[in-house]
Each structure stands twice: as C-alpha cells, then as structure tokens.
C-alpha positions as a Python dict, from the first residue, in 0.01 Angstrom:
ca = {
    (1, 'V'): (0, 0, 0),
    (2, 'T'): (-166, -234, -169),
    (3, 'G'): (-519, -145, -41),
    (4, 'F'): (-777, 147, -147),
    (5, 'T'): (-628, 380, 169),
    (6, 'G'): (-245, 303, 104),
    (7, 'K'): (-283, 383, -242),
    (8, 'L'): (-399, 692, -254),
    (9, 'C'): (-108, 766, -51),
    (10, 'A'): (166, 640, -210),
    (11, 'E'): (-39, 882, -549),
    (12, 'Y'): (-41, 1200, -322),
    (13, 'L'): (266, 1097, -199),
    (14, 'M'): (444, 1010, -549),
    (15, 'S'): (291, 1342, -715),
    (16, 'R'): (389, 1584, -451),
    (17, 'S'): (734, 1489, -455),
    (18, 'T'): (786, 1582, -762),
    (19, 'L'): (662, 1928, -746),
    (20, 'P'): (983, 2142, -847),
    (21, 'G'): (1070, 2306, -522),
    (22, 'G'): (758, 2175, -349),
    (23, 'D'): (744, 2111, -19),
    (24, 'Y'): (767, 1794, -65),
    (25, 'A'): (1115, 1799, -282),
    (26, 'N'): (1372, 1612, -16),
    (27, 'L'): (1142, 1351, 37),
    (28, 'R'): (1269, 1070, 104),
    (29, 'W'): (1001, 715, 197),
    (30, 'A'): (953, 367, 169),
    (31, 'C'): (699, 113, 130),
    (32, 'S'): (605, -175, 394),
    (33, 'A'): (397, -399, 192),
    (34, 'R'): (373, -837, 303),
    (35, 'N'): (335, -854, -110),
    (36, 'Q'): (645, -704, -181),
    (37, 'T'): (579, -773, -594),
    (38, 'K'): (217, -667, -560),
    (39, 'A'): (402, -331, -401),
    (40, 'E'): (639, -327, -648),
    (41, 'E'): (418, -359, -968),
    (42, 'L'): (150, -121, -814),
    (43, 'L'): (442, 161, -741),
    (44, 'K'): (617, 66, -1052),
    (45, 'S'): (293, 159, -1179),
    (46, 'L'): (210, 528, -988),
    (47, 'A'): (513, 630, -1044),
    (48, 'E'): (529, 613, -1487),
    (49, 'A'): (159, 754, -1417),
    (50, 'S'): (322, 1085, -1202),
    (51, 'N'): (681, 1129, -1368),
    (52, 'A'): (798, 1022, -1014),
    (53, 'S'): (1017, 755, -893),
    (54, 'P'): (896, 482, -721),
    (55, 'P'): (989, 417, -314),
    (56, 'Q'): (1207, 87, -110),
    (57, 'V'): (971, -161, -99),
    (58, 'L'): (1020, -330, 269),
    (59, 'P'): (857, -688, 354),
    (60, 'A'): (724, -687, 694),
    (61, 'D'): (420, -835, 809),
    (62, 'L'): (242, -653, 1132),
    (63, 'L'): (109, -953, 1314),
    (64, 'C'): (463, -1042, 1400),
    (65, 'E'): (420, -1438, 1446),
    (66, 'T'): (757, -1487, 1485),
    (67, 'P'): (1073, -1329, 1687),
    (68, 'E'): (1263, -1258, 1317),
    (69, 'D'): (909, -1056, 1215),
    (70, 'E'): (896, -882, 1462),
    (71, 'S'): (1273, -734, 1418),
    (72, 'K'): (1215, -704, 1084),
    (73, 'L'): (997, -472, 1128),
    (74, 'R'): (1177, -273, 1421),
    (75, 'D'): (1467, -252, 1178),
    (76, 'I'): (1226, -76, 966),
    (77, 'V'): (1024, 148, 1288),
    (78, 'K'): (1404, 268, 1320),
    (79, 'S'): (1557, 364, 998),
    (80, 'T'): (1196, 597, 1002),
    (81, 'K'): (1085, 902, 1186),
    (82, 'V'): (784, 941, 1097),
    (83, 'V'): (536, 544, 1048),
    (84, 'L'): (256, 624, 843),
    (85, 'T'): (-18, 312, 841),
    (86, 'C'): (-309, 201, 596),
    (87, 'S'): (-296, -168, 711),
    (88, 'G'): (-624, -199, 915),
    (89, 'P'): (-812, -408, 1087),
    (90, 'F'): (-578, -181, 1345),
    (91, 'E'): (-710, -408, 1630),
    (92, 'L'): (-523, -740, 1483),
    (93, 'Y'): (-229, -504, 1299),
    (94, 'G'): (-141, -248, 1449),
    (95, 'K'): (-80, -328, 1792),
    (96, 'K'): (258, -328, 1814),
    (97, 'L'): (357, -89, 1567),
    (98, 'V'): (201, 145, 1812),
    (99, 'Q'): (427, -18, 2068),
    (100, 'M'): (705, 2, 1864),
    (101, 'C'): (692, 349, 1764),
    (102, 'A'): (721, 388, 2112),
    (103, 'E'): (954, 244, 2186),
    (104, 'E'): (1156, 414, 1916),
    (105, 'G'): (1036, 763, 1881),
    (106, 'V'): (930, 792, 1594),
    (107, 'H'): (583, 882, 1486),
    (108, 'Y'): (239, 670, 1485),
    (109, 'A'): (11, 816, 1234),
    (110, 'D'): (-310, 618, 1113),
    (111, 'V'): (-603, 596, 915),
    (112, 'T'): (-831, 408, 1109),
    (113, 'G'): (-1158, 494, 1167),
    (114, 'E'): (-1183, 227, 1483),
    (115, 'T'): (-1242, 455, 1733),
    (116, 'D'): (-1216, 85, 2049),
    (117, 'F'): (-847, 101, 1897),
    (118, 'F'): (-742, 359, 2112),
    (119, 'S'): (-977, 446, 2327),
    (120, 'G'): (-965, 60, 2406),
    (121, 'N'): (-616, -17, 2456),
    (122, 'D'): (-414, 34, 2733),
    (123, 'F'): (-134, 103, 2559),
    (124, 'D'): (197, 74, 2796),
    (125, 'L'): (412, 366, 2583),
    (126, 'R'): (681, 436, 2831),
}
C-alpha cells in the first residue's frame, strides 16, 4: 500500500466503501505492508480525505526468509477470500504468495506487467 499502485488501490477502495448503499458499503479489507508505520500513516491520511475508516495494517514480508515470515504471510492469506498484490517485482515477491493462495483456496490477483512472471514460471498449483 505504500507504493504508487497500492496507494491508488487503497484510495479506490476507501472512496467506494463510503458510498451509502453502494456495492462496496459492506466491504471489509485490510492491508499488508513491510513497513507498518509508513502504511498506517498513509492510510490515515487517505481515510481523512475520504471520510472513511482506515483499514487494519498487517505486517508481512513477501520474501519469507524465515519460517516465521512464511507463517505470518500464510495466516494473512488464510484469513481472506481474495489477495490483491501490488508489490513488484513479482518475479521476486510473487511466487510464494501465488503458491500459498493456491494451497489455501484463496483468489489471487496482481497488477503485474511482467509477462514472464506467469508465462515463464511453472507454478505447482495442485
């Protein structure tokens, strides 16, 4: 959420969730970020601008360099129905997340323009 595209997604979700009777009126969402403080500050300012409540920020690292990192990320994935990631480069940050979503039956979406990320990878999605 602290990058350019993540910020745009957060702005969109916040603005839509404040529309009375709108499609997103009952939307529950959270953000994940490596830098929780930076994300919370950004979301607070976006929320003030749109008269919305900022979502919860869940700290996680997509690199999963330790078993604890992997467990944190898996817990986040398991707690949702859809994961939308804006954290590239996806070749570096996306593989583990795609695998976890497949294993946990969670929908996955990203904003990648990296065609090699999916076409060049042999994901084991069983």
